[in-house]
mmCIF file of C-alpha atoms in Angstrom:
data_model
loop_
_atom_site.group_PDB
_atom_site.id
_atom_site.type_symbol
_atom_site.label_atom_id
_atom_site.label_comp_id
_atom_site.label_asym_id
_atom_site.label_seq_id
_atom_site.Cartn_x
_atom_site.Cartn_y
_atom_site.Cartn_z
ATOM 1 C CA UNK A 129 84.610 -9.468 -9.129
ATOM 2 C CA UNK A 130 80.720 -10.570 -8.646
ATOM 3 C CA UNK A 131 78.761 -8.307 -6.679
ATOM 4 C CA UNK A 132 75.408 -8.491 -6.186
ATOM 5 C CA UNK A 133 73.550 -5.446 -4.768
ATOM 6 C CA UNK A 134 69.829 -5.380 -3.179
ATOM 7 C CA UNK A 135 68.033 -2.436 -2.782
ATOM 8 C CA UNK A 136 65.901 -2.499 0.728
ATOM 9 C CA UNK A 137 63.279 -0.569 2.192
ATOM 10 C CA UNK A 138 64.565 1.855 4.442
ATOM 11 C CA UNK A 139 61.201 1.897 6.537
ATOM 12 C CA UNK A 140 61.456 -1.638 6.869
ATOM 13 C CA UNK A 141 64.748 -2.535 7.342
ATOM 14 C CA UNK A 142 66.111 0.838 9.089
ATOM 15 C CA UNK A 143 64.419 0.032 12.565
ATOM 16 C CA UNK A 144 65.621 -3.563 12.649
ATOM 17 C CA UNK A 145 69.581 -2.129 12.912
ATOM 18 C CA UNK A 146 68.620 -1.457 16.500
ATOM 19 C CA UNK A 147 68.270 -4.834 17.223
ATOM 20 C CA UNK A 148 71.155 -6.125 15.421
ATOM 21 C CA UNK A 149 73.288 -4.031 17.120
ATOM 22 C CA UNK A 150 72.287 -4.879 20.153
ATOM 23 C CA UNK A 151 73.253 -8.661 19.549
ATOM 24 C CA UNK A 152 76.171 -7.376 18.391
ATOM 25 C CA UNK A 153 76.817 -6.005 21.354
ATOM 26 C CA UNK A 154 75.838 -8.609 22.976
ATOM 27 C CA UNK A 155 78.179 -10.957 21.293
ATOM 28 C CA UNK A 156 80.862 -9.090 22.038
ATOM 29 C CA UNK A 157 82.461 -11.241 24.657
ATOM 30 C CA UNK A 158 80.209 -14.572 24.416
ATOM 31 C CA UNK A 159 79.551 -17.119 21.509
ATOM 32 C CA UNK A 160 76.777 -17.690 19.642
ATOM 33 C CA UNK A 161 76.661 -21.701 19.944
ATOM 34 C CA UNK A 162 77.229 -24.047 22.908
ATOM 35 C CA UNK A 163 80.942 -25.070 22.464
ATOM 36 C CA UNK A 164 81.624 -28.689 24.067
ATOM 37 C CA UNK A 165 84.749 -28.596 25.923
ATOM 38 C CA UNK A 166 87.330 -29.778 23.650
ATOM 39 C CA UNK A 167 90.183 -30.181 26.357
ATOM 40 C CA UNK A 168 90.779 -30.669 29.514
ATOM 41 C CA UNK A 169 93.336 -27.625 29.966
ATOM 42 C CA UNK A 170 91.271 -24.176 30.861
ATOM 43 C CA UNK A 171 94.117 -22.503 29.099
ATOM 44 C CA UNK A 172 93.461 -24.496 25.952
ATOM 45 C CA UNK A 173 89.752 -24.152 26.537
ATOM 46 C CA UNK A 174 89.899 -20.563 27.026
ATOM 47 C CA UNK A 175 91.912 -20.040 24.179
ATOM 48 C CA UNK A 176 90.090 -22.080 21.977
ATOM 49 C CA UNK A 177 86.483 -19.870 22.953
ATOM 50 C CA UNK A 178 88.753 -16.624 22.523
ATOM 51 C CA UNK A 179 89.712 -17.271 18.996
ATOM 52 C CA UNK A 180 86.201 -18.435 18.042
ATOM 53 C CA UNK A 181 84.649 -14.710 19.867
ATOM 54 C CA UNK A 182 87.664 -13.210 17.693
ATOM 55 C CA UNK A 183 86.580 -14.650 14.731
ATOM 56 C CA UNK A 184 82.705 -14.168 15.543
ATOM 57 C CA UNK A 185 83.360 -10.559 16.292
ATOM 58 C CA UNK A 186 85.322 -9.953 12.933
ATOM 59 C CA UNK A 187 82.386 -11.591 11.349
ATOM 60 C CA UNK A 188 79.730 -9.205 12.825
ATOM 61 C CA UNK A 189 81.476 -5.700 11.937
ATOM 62 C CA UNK A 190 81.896 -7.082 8.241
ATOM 63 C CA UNK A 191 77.975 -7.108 8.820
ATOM 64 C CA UNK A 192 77.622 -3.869 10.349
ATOM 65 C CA UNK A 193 79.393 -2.439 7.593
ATOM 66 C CA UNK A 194 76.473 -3.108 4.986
ATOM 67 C CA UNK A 195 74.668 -0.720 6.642
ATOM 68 C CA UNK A 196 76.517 2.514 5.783
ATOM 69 C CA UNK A 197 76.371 5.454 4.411
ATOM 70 C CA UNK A 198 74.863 4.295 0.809
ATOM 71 C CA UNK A 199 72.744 2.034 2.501
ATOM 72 C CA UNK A 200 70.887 5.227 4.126
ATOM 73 C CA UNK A 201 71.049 7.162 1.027
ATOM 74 C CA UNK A 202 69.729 4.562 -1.247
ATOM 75 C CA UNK A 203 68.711 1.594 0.454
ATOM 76 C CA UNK A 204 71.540 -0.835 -1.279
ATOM 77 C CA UNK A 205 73.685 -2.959 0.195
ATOM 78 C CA UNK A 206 76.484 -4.988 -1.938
ATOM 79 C CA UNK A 207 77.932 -8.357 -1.589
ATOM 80 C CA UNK A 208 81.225 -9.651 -3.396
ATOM 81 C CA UNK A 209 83.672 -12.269 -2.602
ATOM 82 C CA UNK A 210 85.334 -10.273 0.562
ATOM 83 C CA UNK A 211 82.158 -9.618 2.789
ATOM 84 C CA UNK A 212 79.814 -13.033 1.504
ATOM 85 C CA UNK A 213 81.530 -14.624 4.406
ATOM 86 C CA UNK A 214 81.425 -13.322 6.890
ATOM 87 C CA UNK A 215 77.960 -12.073 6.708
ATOM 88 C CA UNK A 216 76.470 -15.379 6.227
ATOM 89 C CA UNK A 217 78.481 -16.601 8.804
ATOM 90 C CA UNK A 218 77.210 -13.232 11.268
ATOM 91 C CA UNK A 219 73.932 -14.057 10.055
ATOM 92 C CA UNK A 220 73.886 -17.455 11.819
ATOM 93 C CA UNK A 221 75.657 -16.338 14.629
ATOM 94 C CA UNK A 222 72.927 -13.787 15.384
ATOM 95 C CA UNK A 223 70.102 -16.007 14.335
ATOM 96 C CA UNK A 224 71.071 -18.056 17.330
ATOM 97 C CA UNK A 225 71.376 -15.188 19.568
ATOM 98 C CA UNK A 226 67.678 -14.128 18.915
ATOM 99 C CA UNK A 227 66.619 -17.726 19.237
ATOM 100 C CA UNK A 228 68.530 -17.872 22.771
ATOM 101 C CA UNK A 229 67.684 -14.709 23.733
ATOM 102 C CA UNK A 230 64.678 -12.530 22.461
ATOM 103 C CA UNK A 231 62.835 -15.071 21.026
ATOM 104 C CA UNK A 232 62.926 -18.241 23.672
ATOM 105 C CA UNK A 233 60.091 -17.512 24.757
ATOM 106 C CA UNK A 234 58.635 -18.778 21.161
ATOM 107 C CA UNK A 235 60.306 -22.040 21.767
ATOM 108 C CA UNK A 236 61.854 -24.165 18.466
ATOM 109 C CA UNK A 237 59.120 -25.062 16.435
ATOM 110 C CA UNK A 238 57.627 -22.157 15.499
ATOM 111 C CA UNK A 239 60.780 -20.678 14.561
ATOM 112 C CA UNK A 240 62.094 -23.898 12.610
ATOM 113 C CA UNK A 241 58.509 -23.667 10.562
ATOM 114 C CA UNK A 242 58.055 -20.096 10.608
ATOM 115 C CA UNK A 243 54.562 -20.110 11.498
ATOM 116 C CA UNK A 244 54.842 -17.043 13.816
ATOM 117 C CA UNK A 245 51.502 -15.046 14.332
ATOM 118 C CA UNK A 246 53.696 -11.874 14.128
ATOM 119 C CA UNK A 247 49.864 -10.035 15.423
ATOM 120 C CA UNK A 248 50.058 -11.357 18.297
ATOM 121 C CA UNK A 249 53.612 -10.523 19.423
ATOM 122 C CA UNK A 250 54.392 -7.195 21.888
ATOM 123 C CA UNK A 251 56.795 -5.303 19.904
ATOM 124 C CA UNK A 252 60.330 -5.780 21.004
ATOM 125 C CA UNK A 253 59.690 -9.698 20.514
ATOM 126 C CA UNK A 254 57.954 -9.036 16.945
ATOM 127 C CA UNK A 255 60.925 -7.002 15.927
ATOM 128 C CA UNK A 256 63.363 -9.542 16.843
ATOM 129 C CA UNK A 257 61.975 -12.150 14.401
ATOM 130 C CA UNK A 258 61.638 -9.960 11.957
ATOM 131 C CA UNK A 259 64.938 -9.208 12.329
ATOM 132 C CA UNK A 260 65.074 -13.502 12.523
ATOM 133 C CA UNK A 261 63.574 -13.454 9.273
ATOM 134 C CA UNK A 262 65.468 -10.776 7.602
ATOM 135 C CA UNK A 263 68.616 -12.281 8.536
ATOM 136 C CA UNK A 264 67.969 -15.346 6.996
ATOM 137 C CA UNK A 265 66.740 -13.678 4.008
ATOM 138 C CA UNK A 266 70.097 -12.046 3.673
ATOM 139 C CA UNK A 267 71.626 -15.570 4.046
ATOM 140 C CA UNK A 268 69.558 -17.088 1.601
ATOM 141 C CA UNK A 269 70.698 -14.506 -1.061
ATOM 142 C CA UNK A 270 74.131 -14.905 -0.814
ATOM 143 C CA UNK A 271 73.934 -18.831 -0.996
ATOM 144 C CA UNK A 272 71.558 -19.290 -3.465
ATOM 145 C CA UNK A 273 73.404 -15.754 -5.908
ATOM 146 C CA UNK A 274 76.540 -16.471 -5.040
ATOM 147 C CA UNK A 275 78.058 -19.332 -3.741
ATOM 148 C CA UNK A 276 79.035 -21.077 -6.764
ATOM 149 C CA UNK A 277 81.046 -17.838 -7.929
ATOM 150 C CA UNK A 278 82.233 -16.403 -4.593
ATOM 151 C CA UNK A 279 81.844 -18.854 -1.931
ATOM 152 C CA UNK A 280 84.274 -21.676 -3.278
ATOM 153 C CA UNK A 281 82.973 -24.613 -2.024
ATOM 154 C CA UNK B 89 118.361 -27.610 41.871
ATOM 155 C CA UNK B 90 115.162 -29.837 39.982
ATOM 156 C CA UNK B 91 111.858 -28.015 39.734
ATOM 157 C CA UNK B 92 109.554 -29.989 41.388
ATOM 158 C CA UNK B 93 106.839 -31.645 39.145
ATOM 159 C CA UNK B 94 103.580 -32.948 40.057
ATOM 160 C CA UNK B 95 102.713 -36.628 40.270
ATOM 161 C CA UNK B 96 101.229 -37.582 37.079
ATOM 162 C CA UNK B 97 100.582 -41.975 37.160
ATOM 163 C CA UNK B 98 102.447 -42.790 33.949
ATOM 164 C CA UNK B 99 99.861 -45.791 32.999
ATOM 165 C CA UNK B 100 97.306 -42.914 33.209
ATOM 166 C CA UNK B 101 99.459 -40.691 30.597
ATOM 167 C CA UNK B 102 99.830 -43.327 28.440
ATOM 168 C CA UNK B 103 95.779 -43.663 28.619
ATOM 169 C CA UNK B 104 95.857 -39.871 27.166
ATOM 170 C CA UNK B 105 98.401 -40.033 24.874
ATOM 171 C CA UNK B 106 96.483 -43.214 23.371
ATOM 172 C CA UNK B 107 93.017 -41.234 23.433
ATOM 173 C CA UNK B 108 95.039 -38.472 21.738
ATOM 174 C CA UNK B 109 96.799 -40.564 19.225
ATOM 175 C CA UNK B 110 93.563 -43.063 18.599
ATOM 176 C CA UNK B 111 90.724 -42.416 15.982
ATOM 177 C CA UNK B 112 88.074 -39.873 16.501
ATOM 178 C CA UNK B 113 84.875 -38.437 14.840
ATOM 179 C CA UNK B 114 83.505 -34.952 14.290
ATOM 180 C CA UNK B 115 80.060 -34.944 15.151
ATOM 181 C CA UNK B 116 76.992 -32.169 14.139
ATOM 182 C CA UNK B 117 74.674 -31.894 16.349
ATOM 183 C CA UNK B 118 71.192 -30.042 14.915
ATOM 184 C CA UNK B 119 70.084 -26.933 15.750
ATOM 185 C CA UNK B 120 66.367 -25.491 14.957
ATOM 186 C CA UNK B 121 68.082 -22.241 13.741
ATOM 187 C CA UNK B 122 70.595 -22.704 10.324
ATOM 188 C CA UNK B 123 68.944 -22.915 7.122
ATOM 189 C CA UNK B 124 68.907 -26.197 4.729
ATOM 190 C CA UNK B 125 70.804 -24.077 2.611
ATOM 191 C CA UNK B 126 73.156 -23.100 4.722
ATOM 192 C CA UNK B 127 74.332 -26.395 6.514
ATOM 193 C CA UNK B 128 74.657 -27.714 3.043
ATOM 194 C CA UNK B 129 76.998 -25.219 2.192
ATOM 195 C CA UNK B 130 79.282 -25.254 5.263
ATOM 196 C CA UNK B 131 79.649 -29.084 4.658
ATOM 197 C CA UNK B 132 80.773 -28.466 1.186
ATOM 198 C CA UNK B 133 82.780 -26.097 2.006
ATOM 199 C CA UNK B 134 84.642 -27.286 4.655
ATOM 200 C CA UNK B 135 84.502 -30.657 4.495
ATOM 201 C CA UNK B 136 84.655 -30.477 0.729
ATOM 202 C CA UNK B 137 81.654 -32.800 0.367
ATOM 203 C CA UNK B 138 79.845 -32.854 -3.076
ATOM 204 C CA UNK B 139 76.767 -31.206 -3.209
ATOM 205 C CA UNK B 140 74.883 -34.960 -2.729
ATOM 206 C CA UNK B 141 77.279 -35.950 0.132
ATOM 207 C CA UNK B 142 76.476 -32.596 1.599
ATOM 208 C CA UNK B 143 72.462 -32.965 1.413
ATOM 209 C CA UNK B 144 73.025 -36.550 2.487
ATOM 210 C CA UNK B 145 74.749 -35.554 5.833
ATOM 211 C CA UNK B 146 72.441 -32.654 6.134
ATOM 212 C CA UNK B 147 69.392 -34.591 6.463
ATOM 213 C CA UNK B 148 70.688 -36.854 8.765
ATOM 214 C CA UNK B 149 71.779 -34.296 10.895
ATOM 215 C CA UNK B 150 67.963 -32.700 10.295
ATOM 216 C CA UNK B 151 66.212 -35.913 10.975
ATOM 217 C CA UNK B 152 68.373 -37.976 13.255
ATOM 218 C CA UNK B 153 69.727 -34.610 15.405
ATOM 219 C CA UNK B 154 73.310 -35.578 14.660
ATOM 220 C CA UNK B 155 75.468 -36.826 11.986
ATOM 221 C CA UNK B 156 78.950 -38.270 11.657
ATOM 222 C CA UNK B 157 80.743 -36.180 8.947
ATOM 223 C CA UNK B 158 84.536 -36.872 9.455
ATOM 224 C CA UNK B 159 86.853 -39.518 11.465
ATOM 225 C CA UNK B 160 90.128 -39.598 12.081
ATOM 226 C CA UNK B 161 93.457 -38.565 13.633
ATOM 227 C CA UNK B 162 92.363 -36.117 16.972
ATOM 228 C CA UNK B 163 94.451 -33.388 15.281
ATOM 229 C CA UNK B 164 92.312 -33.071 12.114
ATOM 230 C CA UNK B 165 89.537 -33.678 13.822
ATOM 231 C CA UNK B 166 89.856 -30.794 16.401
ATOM 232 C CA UNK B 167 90.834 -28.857 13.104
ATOM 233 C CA UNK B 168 87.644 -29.530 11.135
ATOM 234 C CA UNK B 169 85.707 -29.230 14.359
ATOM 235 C CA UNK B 170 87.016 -25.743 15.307
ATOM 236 C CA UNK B 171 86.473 -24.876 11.439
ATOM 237 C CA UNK B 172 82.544 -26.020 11.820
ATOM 238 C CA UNK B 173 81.951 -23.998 14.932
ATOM 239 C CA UNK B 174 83.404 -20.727 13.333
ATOM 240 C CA UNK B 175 80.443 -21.434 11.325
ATOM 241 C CA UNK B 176 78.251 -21.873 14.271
ATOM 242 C CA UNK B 177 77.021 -25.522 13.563
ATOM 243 C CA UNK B 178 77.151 -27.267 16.708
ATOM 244 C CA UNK B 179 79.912 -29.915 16.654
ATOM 245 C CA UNK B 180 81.370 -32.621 18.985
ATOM 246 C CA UNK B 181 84.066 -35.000 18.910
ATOM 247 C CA UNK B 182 83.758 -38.420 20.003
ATOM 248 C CA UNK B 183 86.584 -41.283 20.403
ATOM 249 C CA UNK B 184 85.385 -43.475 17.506
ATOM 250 C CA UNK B 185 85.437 -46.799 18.829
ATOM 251 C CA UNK B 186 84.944 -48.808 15.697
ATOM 252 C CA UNK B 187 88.357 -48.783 14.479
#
């Protein structure tokens, strides 16, 4: 089995769990993305939104679980064919969050370019994109290491 | 002793059933959040686009704000589109009135 592992700073990276939790948390009973109604039946609707939350939910503990023990040890977290997934999947889900959320205030632009003056940001919306940023970092690694051997396309 | 049913106009169910049973496309819409990268890959993967087809419907969805990446019979359509949103790419389905 591939597995890919990354070694992180802990200074860096430690302080940014706070704020993916709190999506997480967040998340917990709402969906990352608009969905457009699909039906006309609530009960279909509703069911529909449940089992996407389900799925988004499953997504974000597989997340979460990077972060464990040997992560606060060492700084490493792994990737392999069971948890690429999901995490890239989690990754997008609370990408949009922050963009909804913590970072609206930024509006699109700067967030689709990047060109953030991270300076001149008050703290809790500085940490959010560089929790934006790491997130997409950990997307880009999976896709670009492993999607040809453990994301079957 | 009949349960009672609500009136349903039968011309109007047979409007619905045609809807239902007519052609329709899965639409993605474009968000200023998922990577290149990433779009690219959900399209191959679930769509099973090449990696060309993929960029292709990519940048339209990039530069246009939407692209049309499936059509079809409603059931696979509310299939693939159910498949796309697990994946968090915004996605619509429209009665595709070309056919």
């Amino acid at each position: 089995m591939k597995r890919v592992e990354v070694k992180l700073s802990l200074a860096i990276v430690a302080p940014l769990l706070d704020v993916i939790k709190g999506l997480a948390d967040d998340l917990g009973s709402d969906l990352a993305t608009t969905v457009a109604p699909v039906d006309h039946d609530q009960d279909f609707q509703q069911a529909w939104r449940d089992e996407l939350i389900g799925a988004q939910n499953a997504d974000v503990k597989v997340l979460l679980a990077l972060f464990n023990d040997e992560f606060f040890a060492e700084g490493v977290i792994a990737f392999d064919e069971a948890n690429a997934e999901p995490i890239v999947r989690a990754c997008a889900a609370l990408r949009l969050r922050l963009r909804s959320h913590p970072l609206a205030q930024l509006g699109d632009e700067p967030l689709e370019s990047g060109s953030v003056d991270l300076a001149g940001l008050e703290e809790p919306v500085r940490k959010a994109f560089l929790c934006y940023l790491f997130l997409a970092t950990i997307q880009e690694l999976i896709i670009q290491h492993l999607e040809s051997n453990i994301i079957g396309s | 002793m009949a349960e009672s049913q609500p009136y349903s106009d039968p011309e109007a169910q047979g409007d619905t059933a045609l809807a239902l049973e007519g052609m329709w496309r899965v639409v993605v819409l474009n968000d200023p959040v998922n990577l290149m990268s990433y779009v690219v890959m959900v399209f191959k993967k679930v769509l099973g686009f090449d990696e060309a087809t993929a960029r292709k419907h990519m940048m339209e969805v990039h530069e246009r704000g939407r692209s049309v990446v499936w059509a079809g019979l409603r059931e696979k359509a509310e299939a693939y589109m159910f498949t796309l949103q697990q994946w968090h790419l915004t996605t619509v389905l429209e009665p595709d009135e070309t056919r």
